[in-house]
Short mmCIF file of C-alpha atoms and ligand atoms in Angstrom, two decimals:
data_model
loop_
_atom_site.label_atom_id
_atom_site.label_comp_id
_atom_site.label_asym_id
_atom_site.label_seq_id
_atom_site.Cartn_x
_atom_site.Cartn_y
_atom_site.Cartn_z
CA MET Z 1 62.94 -60.82 14.24
CA PRO Z 2 63.24 -58.57 10.76
CA TRP Z 3 63.27 -59.60 7.44
CA LEU Z 4 64.50 -58.43 4.35
CA GLY Z 5 61.13 -58.51 1.57
CA PHE Z 6 59.70 -55.55 -0.32
CA VAL Z 7 57.74 -54.50 2.03
CA PRO Z 8 57.20 -50.93 2.83
CA MET Z 9 58.64 -50.40 6.03
CA ARG Z 10 56.15 -49.50 9.48
CA SER Z 11 57.52 -46.54 11.22
CA SER Z 12 54.64 -46.30 13.88
CA PRO Z 13 56.81 -46.69 17.16
CA ILE Z 14 59.44 -43.99 16.05
CA ASP Z 15 56.15 -41.71 15.03
CA SER Z 16 54.38 -42.47 18.59
CA THR Z 17 57.11 -41.99 20.49
CA TYR Z 18 58.16 -38.75 19.07
CA GLN Z 19 54.72 -37.48 19.74
CA MET Z 20 54.92 -38.80 22.77
CA ILE Z 21 57.93 -36.97 23.82
CA LYS Z 22 57.21 -33.56 22.16
CA GLU Z 23 53.64 -33.07 23.72
CA MET Z 24 55.14 -34.25 27.22
CA GLU Z 25 52.81 -37.90 27.70
CA VAL Z 26 56.35 -38.84 28.22
CA ARG Z 27 58.71 -36.66 30.18
CA GLY Z 28 61.61 -36.04 32.08
CA ALA Z 29 65.27 -36.44 30.77
CA GLY Z 30 66.22 -40.00 32.09
CA ARG Z 31 62.34 -41.56 30.76
CA ILE Z 32 62.07 -39.78 27.25
CA ALA Z 33 65.66 -41.14 26.96
CA ARG Z 34 64.73 -44.73 27.63
CA ALA Z 35 61.07 -44.06 25.57
CA ALA Z 36 63.81 -43.22 22.62
CA VAL Z 37 66.11 -46.23 22.99
CA MET Z 38 62.87 -48.90 23.02
CA ALA Z 39 60.90 -47.17 20.24
CA LEU Z 40 64.29 -47.54 18.22
CA LYS Z 41 64.20 -51.09 19.04
CA GLU Z 42 60.57 -52.04 18.66
CA TYR Z 43 61.35 -50.25 15.42
CA CYS Z 44 64.17 -52.27 14.40
CA ASP Z 45 62.38 -55.68 15.44
CA SER Z 46 58.83 -55.02 13.65
CA SER Z 47 60.00 -53.44 10.50
CA ARG Z 48 60.82 -55.11 7.33
CA PHE Z 49 63.22 -53.76 4.97
CA SER Z 50 63.87 -54.20 1.13
CA SER Z 51 67.85 -53.90 1.62
CA THR Z 52 70.47 -53.42 4.03
CA LYS Z 53 71.23 -49.77 2.59
CA GLU Z 54 67.77 -49.20 3.04
CA PHE Z 55 67.33 -50.42 7.10
CA TYR Z 56 70.77 -48.07 7.72
CA ARG Z 57 68.85 -45.30 5.86
CA ASN Z 58 65.76 -45.40 7.96
CA LEU Z 59 67.40 -46.65 11.04
CA PHE Z 60 69.54 -43.22 11.30
CA ALA Z 61 66.90 -40.98 9.62
CA ALA Z 62 64.58 -42.31 12.82
CA GLY Z 63 67.13 -41.44 15.28
CA GLU Z 64 67.27 -37.92 13.74
CA LYS Z 65 63.28 -37.62 14.10
CA LEU Z 66 63.45 -38.82 17.90
CA LYS Z 67 66.39 -36.22 18.61
CA SER Z 68 64.62 -33.71 17.35
CA ALA Z 69 61.31 -34.39 19.65
CA ARG Z 70 62.51 -32.10 22.48
CA PRO Z 71 65.66 -30.06 21.60
CA THR Z 72 67.16 -29.25 25.62
CA ALA Z 73 67.37 -32.92 27.23
CA VAL Z 74 70.71 -34.51 26.28
CA SER Z 75 70.11 -37.19 27.53
CA LEU Z 76 68.19 -37.82 24.11
CA PRO Z 77 70.94 -37.46 21.43
CA ASN Z 78 73.55 -39.26 23.89
CA SER Z 79 70.80 -42.26 23.56
CA VAL Z 80 70.12 -42.58 20.35
CA ASN Z 81 73.23 -42.55 19.40
CA TYR Z 82 74.58 -44.74 21.41
CA VAL Z 83 72.35 -46.92 20.15
CA LEU Z 84 73.30 -45.91 16.34
CA ALA Z 85 77.48 -46.27 17.59
CA ALA Z 86 76.54 -49.91 17.46
CA ALA Z 87 74.47 -49.62 14.27
CA LYS Z 88 77.74 -47.91 12.90
CA ARG Z 89 79.92 -50.81 13.72
CA ASN Z 90 78.07 -53.10 12.57
CA GLU Z 91 77.77 -50.96 8.85
CA ALA Z 92 81.33 -50.41 8.77
CA ARG Z 93 82.44 -54.17 9.30
CA ASN Z 94 79.74 -55.07 6.49
CA ALA Z 95 77.50 -57.57 9.13
CA SER Z 96 74.44 -59.03 8.37
CA LEU Z 97 70.99 -57.46 9.08
CA ARG Z 98 70.28 -59.99 11.66
CA GLU Z 99 73.67 -59.53 13.29
CA THR Z 100 73.56 -55.93 13.15
CA ILE Z 101 69.82 -55.80 14.83
CA ARG Z 102 70.86 -58.24 17.59
CA ALA Z 103 73.47 -55.55 18.29
CA ILE Z 104 71.03 -52.99 18.21
CA ASP Z 105 68.64 -54.95 20.80
CA GLU Z 106 71.60 -55.38 23.04
CA ALA Z 107 72.47 -51.52 22.87
CA CYS Z 108 68.84 -50.46 23.60
CA ASP Z 109 68.72 -53.16 26.28
CA SER Z 110 72.10 -52.36 27.91
CA PHE Z 111 70.77 -48.40 27.73
CA VAL Z 112 68.25 -48.97 29.43
CA ALA Z 113 69.38 -51.37 32.46
CA SER Z 114 72.27 -49.12 32.93
CA SER Z 115 70.04 -45.99 32.97
CA LEU Z 116 67.79 -47.47 36.02
CA LYS Z 117 71.29 -48.57 37.49
CA ALA Z 118 72.64 -45.30 37.51
CA THR Z 119 69.41 -43.91 39.38
CA LYS Z 120 69.15 -46.18 41.90
CA MET Z 121 72.85 -45.61 42.13
CA ILE Z 122 72.63 -41.46 42.69
CA GLY Z 123 69.71 -42.21 44.81
CA SER Z 124 72.23 -44.47 47.10
CA TYR Z 125 75.05 -42.36 47.09
CA GLY Z 126 72.97 -38.82 47.41
CA ALA Z 127 70.55 -40.08 50.78
CA ARG Z 128 74.07 -40.12 52.54
CA ARG Z 129 73.84 -36.20 52.06
CA ILE Z 130 70.83 -35.88 53.72
CA GLN Z 131 70.58 -35.96 57.25
CA ASP Z 132 67.94 -36.46 60.15
CA GLY Z 133 65.94 -33.31 60.48
CA ASP Z 134 66.78 -31.79 57.25
CA VAL Z 135 64.51 -29.70 54.99
CA VAL Z 136 65.09 -30.40 51.53
CA LEU Z 137 63.37 -28.39 49.11
CA THR Z 138 63.06 -29.95 44.80
CA HIS Z 139 62.15 -27.98 41.81
CA CYS Z 140 60.02 -29.84 39.15
CA ASN Z 141 59.74 -33.97 38.92
CA SER Z 142 63.52 -35.62 38.90
CA GLU Z 143 63.87 -39.32 38.87
CA ALA Z 144 67.10 -39.04 40.03
CA VAL Z 145 65.85 -36.11 43.15
CA THR Z 146 62.78 -38.86 44.15
CA ALA Z 147 65.83 -41.79 43.75
CA ILE Z 148 67.79 -39.71 46.87
CA LEU Z 149 64.58 -38.96 48.85
CA THR Z 150 63.54 -42.77 48.57
CA ALA Z 151 66.57 -43.88 49.83
CA ALA Z 152 67.49 -41.47 52.17
CA HIS Z 153 63.33 -42.33 53.91
CA GLU Z 154 64.05 -45.97 53.49
CA ALA Z 155 67.42 -45.71 55.03
CA GLY Z 156 64.85 -44.41 58.46
CA LYS Z 157 65.90 -40.69 58.23
CA LYS Z 158 63.59 -38.01 59.35
CA PHE Z 159 63.57 -35.49 57.02
CA GLU Z 160 60.69 -32.87 55.61
CA VAL Z 161 59.93 -32.01 51.72
CA PHE Z 162 59.14 -29.23 49.77
CA ALA Z 163 58.20 -29.63 46.55
CA THR Z 164 57.47 -26.47 43.90
CA GLU Z 165 54.28 -26.80 41.79
CA THR Z 166 56.61 -25.97 38.09
CA ARG Z 167 54.41 -23.86 36.49
CA PRO Z 168 53.10 -23.95 33.66
CA ARG Z 169 53.00 -27.62 33.59
CA PHE Z 170 52.66 -28.45 37.17
CA GLN Z 171 55.22 -31.51 37.36
CA GLY Z 172 55.45 -30.42 40.78
CA ARG Z 173 52.12 -32.39 41.54
CA ILE Z 174 53.71 -35.37 40.39
CA THR Z 175 57.07 -34.99 42.61
CA ALA Z 176 54.61 -34.50 45.85
CA SER Z 177 52.48 -37.48 45.07
CA VAL Z 178 55.05 -39.91 44.92
CA LEU Z 179 56.61 -39.15 47.80
CA ALA Z 180 53.71 -39.24 49.91
CA ARG Z 181 52.68 -42.31 48.81
CA ARG Z 182 55.88 -43.52 49.77
CA GLY Z 183 55.14 -42.18 53.23
CA LEU Z 184 57.94 -38.95 52.71
CA ASN Z 185 56.71 -36.31 54.72
CA VAL Z 186 55.94 -33.07 51.55
CA SER Z 187 54.09 -29.79 51.27
CA LEU Z 188 53.20 -28.65 47.89
CA ILE Z 189 54.17 -25.18 47.53
CA PRO Z 190 53.63 -22.15 44.53
CA ASP Z 191 56.66 -21.31 42.77
CA SER Z 192 56.29 -17.93 44.19
CA ALA Z 193 56.43 -19.17 47.88
CA VAL Z 194 60.21 -20.47 47.35
CA ARG Z 195 61.69 -17.35 49.44
CA VAL Z 196 59.12 -17.79 51.76
CA TYR Z 197 60.06 -21.02 52.77
CA MET Z 198 63.84 -20.80 51.77
CA ARG Z 199 64.93 -19.91 55.24
CA LYS Z 200 63.74 -23.38 56.81
CA VAL Z 201 65.46 -25.11 53.86
CA ASP Z 202 68.82 -26.43 54.39
CA THR Z 203 69.05 -28.80 50.84
CA VAL Z 204 67.54 -28.02 47.73
CA LEU Z 205 67.73 -31.10 45.30
CA VAL Z 206 66.87 -30.49 41.40
CA GLY Z 207 67.64 -32.95 38.27
CA ALA Z 208 69.39 -31.77 35.45
CA ASP Z 209 68.47 -32.09 31.61
CA ALA Z 210 71.66 -31.09 30.26
CA ILE Z 211 74.90 -30.16 32.03
CA ALA Z 212 77.66 -27.99 30.37
CA ALA Z 213 81.62 -28.32 30.86
CA ASN Z 214 81.60 -25.37 32.32
CA GLY Z 215 79.25 -27.21 35.25
CA ALA Z 216 76.26 -24.93 34.45
CA VAL Z 217 73.14 -27.00 34.52
CA ILE Z 218 70.26 -26.52 32.68
CA ASN Z 219 67.47 -27.87 33.66
CA LYS Z 220 63.49 -27.04 34.39
CA ILE Z 221 62.42 -23.50 34.24
CA GLY Z 222 62.83 -21.86 37.51
CA THR Z 223 65.77 -23.84 38.49
CA SER Z 224 67.56 -21.21 38.55
CA GLN Z 225 65.78 -17.95 41.01
CA VAL Z 226 65.75 -21.02 43.14
CA ALA Z 227 69.42 -21.40 43.24
CA LEU Z 228 69.47 -17.78 43.91
CA VAL Z 229 67.51 -18.00 46.53
CA ALA Z 230 69.55 -20.68 47.95
CA HIS Z 231 72.85 -18.56 47.46
CA GLU Z 232 71.04 -15.83 49.75
CA THR Z 233 70.10 -17.52 52.38
CA ARG Z 234 73.21 -20.08 52.16
CA ALA Z 235 70.89 -23.44 51.87
CA ARG Z 236 73.01 -26.09 49.99
CA PHE Z 237 72.30 -26.99 46.01
CA PHE Z 238 72.69 -29.63 44.78
CA VAL Z 239 71.89 -31.82 41.16
CA ALA Z 240 71.43 -35.02 40.60
CA ALA Z 241 72.01 -36.63 37.16
CA GLU Z 242 73.29 -39.51 35.25
CA THR Z 243 76.23 -38.56 33.26
CA TYR Z 244 74.23 -39.41 29.82
CA LYS Z 245 73.11 -36.20 30.88
CA LEU Z 246 76.51 -34.04 30.26
CA SER Z 247 76.68 -32.58 27.13
CA ALA Z 248 79.64 -33.05 25.23
CA THR Z 249 79.40 -30.08 22.38
CA THR Z 250 79.74 -27.71 25.05
CA MET Z 251 82.89 -28.46 25.19
CA LEU Z 252 83.66 -27.32 21.86
CA GLY Z 253 81.84 -24.25 22.80
CA GLU Z 254 78.00 -25.42 21.79
CA LEU Z 255 75.30 -23.40 23.76
CA VAL Z 256 72.45 -25.70 24.74
CA GLU Z 257 69.36 -24.62 23.48
CA ILE Z 258 66.75 -24.28 25.38
CA GLU Z 259 63.34 -25.19 24.40
CA HIS Z 260 60.28 -22.60 23.90
CA ARG Z 261 56.79 -24.24 24.56
CA SER Z 262 53.39 -23.06 23.45
CA PRO Z 263 51.63 -20.27 25.00
CA TYR Z 264 48.55 -22.04 25.49
CA GLU Z 265 50.68 -23.95 28.06
CA VAL Z 266 50.35 -20.66 30.02
CA VAL Z 267 47.35 -19.11 29.16
CA PRO Z 268 43.94 -20.58 27.78
CA ARG Z 269 43.54 -19.96 23.91
CA ALA Z 270 39.92 -17.98 24.59
CA TRP Z 271 42.37 -15.49 26.81
CA LEU Z 272 44.84 -15.19 24.34
CA LYS Z 273 42.22 -14.10 21.95
CA ALA Z 274 40.48 -11.77 23.85
CA ASN Z 275 43.76 -10.10 24.97
CA SER Z 276 45.64 -10.12 21.62
CA ARG Z 277 47.96 -7.76 21.99
CA VAL Z 278 49.35 -9.64 24.95
CA LYS Z 279 53.00 -11.65 23.89
CA VAL Z 280 52.75 -14.85 26.26
CA LYS Z 281 56.15 -16.46 26.69
CA ASN Z 282 56.67 -20.19 27.60
CA PRO Z 283 61.07 -20.77 28.53
CA SER Z 284 60.87 -24.71 29.25
CA PHE Z 285 64.26 -24.21 30.69
CA ASP Z 286 66.67 -22.21 32.00
CA VAL Z 287 70.55 -22.39 32.95
CA THR Z 288 72.17 -22.23 36.47
CA PRO Z 289 75.53 -21.46 36.52
CA PRO Z 290 77.70 -23.23 38.53
CA GLU Z 291 78.63 -20.46 41.14
CA TYR Z 292 75.64 -21.44 42.50
CA ILE Z 293 75.87 -25.10 42.20
CA ASP Z 294 77.33 -26.96 45.41
CA LEU Z 295 77.52 -30.74 43.94
CA ILE Z 296 76.40 -32.65 41.06
CA ILE Z 297 75.79 -36.22 41.99
CA THR Z 298 76.41 -38.51 39.33
CA GLU Z 299 76.33 -42.34 39.16
CA ARG Z 300 80.38 -42.01 38.86
CA GLY Z 301 80.69 -40.07 41.80
CA ILE Z 302 80.05 -36.29 43.64
CA TYR Z 303 81.17 -33.75 41.86
CA PRO Z 304 82.08 -29.99 42.18
CA PRO Z 305 80.32 -28.12 39.20
CA GLN Z 306 83.96 -27.40 38.58
CA GLY Z 307 85.04 -30.75 37.99
CA ILE Z 308 82.31 -32.47 35.47
CA VAL Z 309 84.51 -31.33 32.76
CA PHE Z 310 87.25 -33.91 33.43
CA LEU Z 311 84.27 -36.44 33.66
CA MET Z 312 82.79 -35.47 30.21
CA LYS Z 313 86.51 -35.74 28.94
CA GLU Z 314 86.86 -38.79 30.27
CA LEU Z 315 83.44 -40.73 28.87
CA TYR Z 316 82.86 -38.57 25.99
CA ALA Z 317 85.90 -37.32 24.13
CA GLU Z 318 86.30 -40.52 21.91
CA PRO Z 319 82.44 -39.75 20.55
CA LEU Z 320 83.74 -35.97 19.68
CA VAL Z 321 86.62 -37.11 17.11
CA GLY Z 322 83.74 -37.83 14.71
CA ILE Z 323 81.59 -34.84 15.28
CA GLU Z 324 81.03 -32.21 12.33
C1 LIG F 401 61.40 -31.96 33.55
C2 LIG F 401 62.92 -31.75 34.14
C3 LIG F 401 63.96 -32.69 35.14
C4 LIG F 401 64.76 -33.09 34.47
C5 LIG F 401 65.59 -34.41 35.35
O1 LIG F 401 61.39 -31.46 32.35
O2 LIG F 401 63.31 -30.71 33.74
O3 LIG F 401 63.93 -31.72 36.46
O4 LIG F 401 64.24 -33.97 33.39
O5 LIG F 401 64.30 -35.45 35.22
P1 LIG F 401 60.17 -31.89 31.56
P2 LIG F 401 65.31 -36.89 35.68
O6 LIG F 401 58.69 -32.18 32.79
O7 LIG F 401 59.84 -30.24 30.73
O8 LIG F 401 60.10 -33.09 30.83
O9 LIG F 401 65.91 -36.85 37.07
O10 LIG F 401 63.79 -37.61 35.43
O11 LIG F 401 65.60 -37.18 34.11
#
């Protein structure tokens, strides 16, 4: 438990988690969200504060720092805000530091537990949409997607999976390796081979970093290209996402920021030095319009993209009141 004393605060859980998220040692929208709340919990439990005022000031600063680690996955601000809301409620009623930290601990644990439960539920809802003999294509690495594919496999369904490599960071290798270890029939393909294989594909299944009020899905770069090809061959296009990936501020017309990462993820430093007149672009995410999406599978049920705004209003109307 923390204690009041004149000892400088230790912010290392925040700094180290910030770095791990920024450098993608922790990646994927769900994992990022859970790592951020666990960092807040550890920070509160292990730090020392000279006053309650200092505690709140440092906690809110820690939350802002975590939120700034990566800009696109809305799961990150949503998870941090969920925890900070518990702190704010306790601040408003002048609760003791001990009580406040207990409330924060509970909020962190409850976020993590409901995140894991949501992934499991998405797995079981989504698995019902996979039939014997299906061919499924996925892009990048999404826990929500692998939960569905694993649940379908465990239910005894026989189907084949294509996983794209997902350049430049090759998250598709993680997907292929996880699925193969779980006994699924999976092939890894270059991103550029999507159109070659799409003719065989019945269902495309991807995760999401953010979902906008109009049902557009922001996910790993290349997702919208995959959606376009799926549209051409009339393959179904499903998105699997926990509801903390809904971006409430898009109801107010705000756009989701797309992260642009270092050119050195695309080419080696030496190459760029030798070709210094070449500009290298590395957007990390793109936007798939609702017209290319058939269904969004959440732990609250399955929605057409045009229906997602109603779920968003139900879940996030209240916090929006406080948005400046
Ligand atoms: C990961 C990515 C994933 C979503 C959903 O991008 O785009 O599809 O985050 O994943 P990055 P999950 O590797 O750049 O973080 O379902 O696991 O939350």
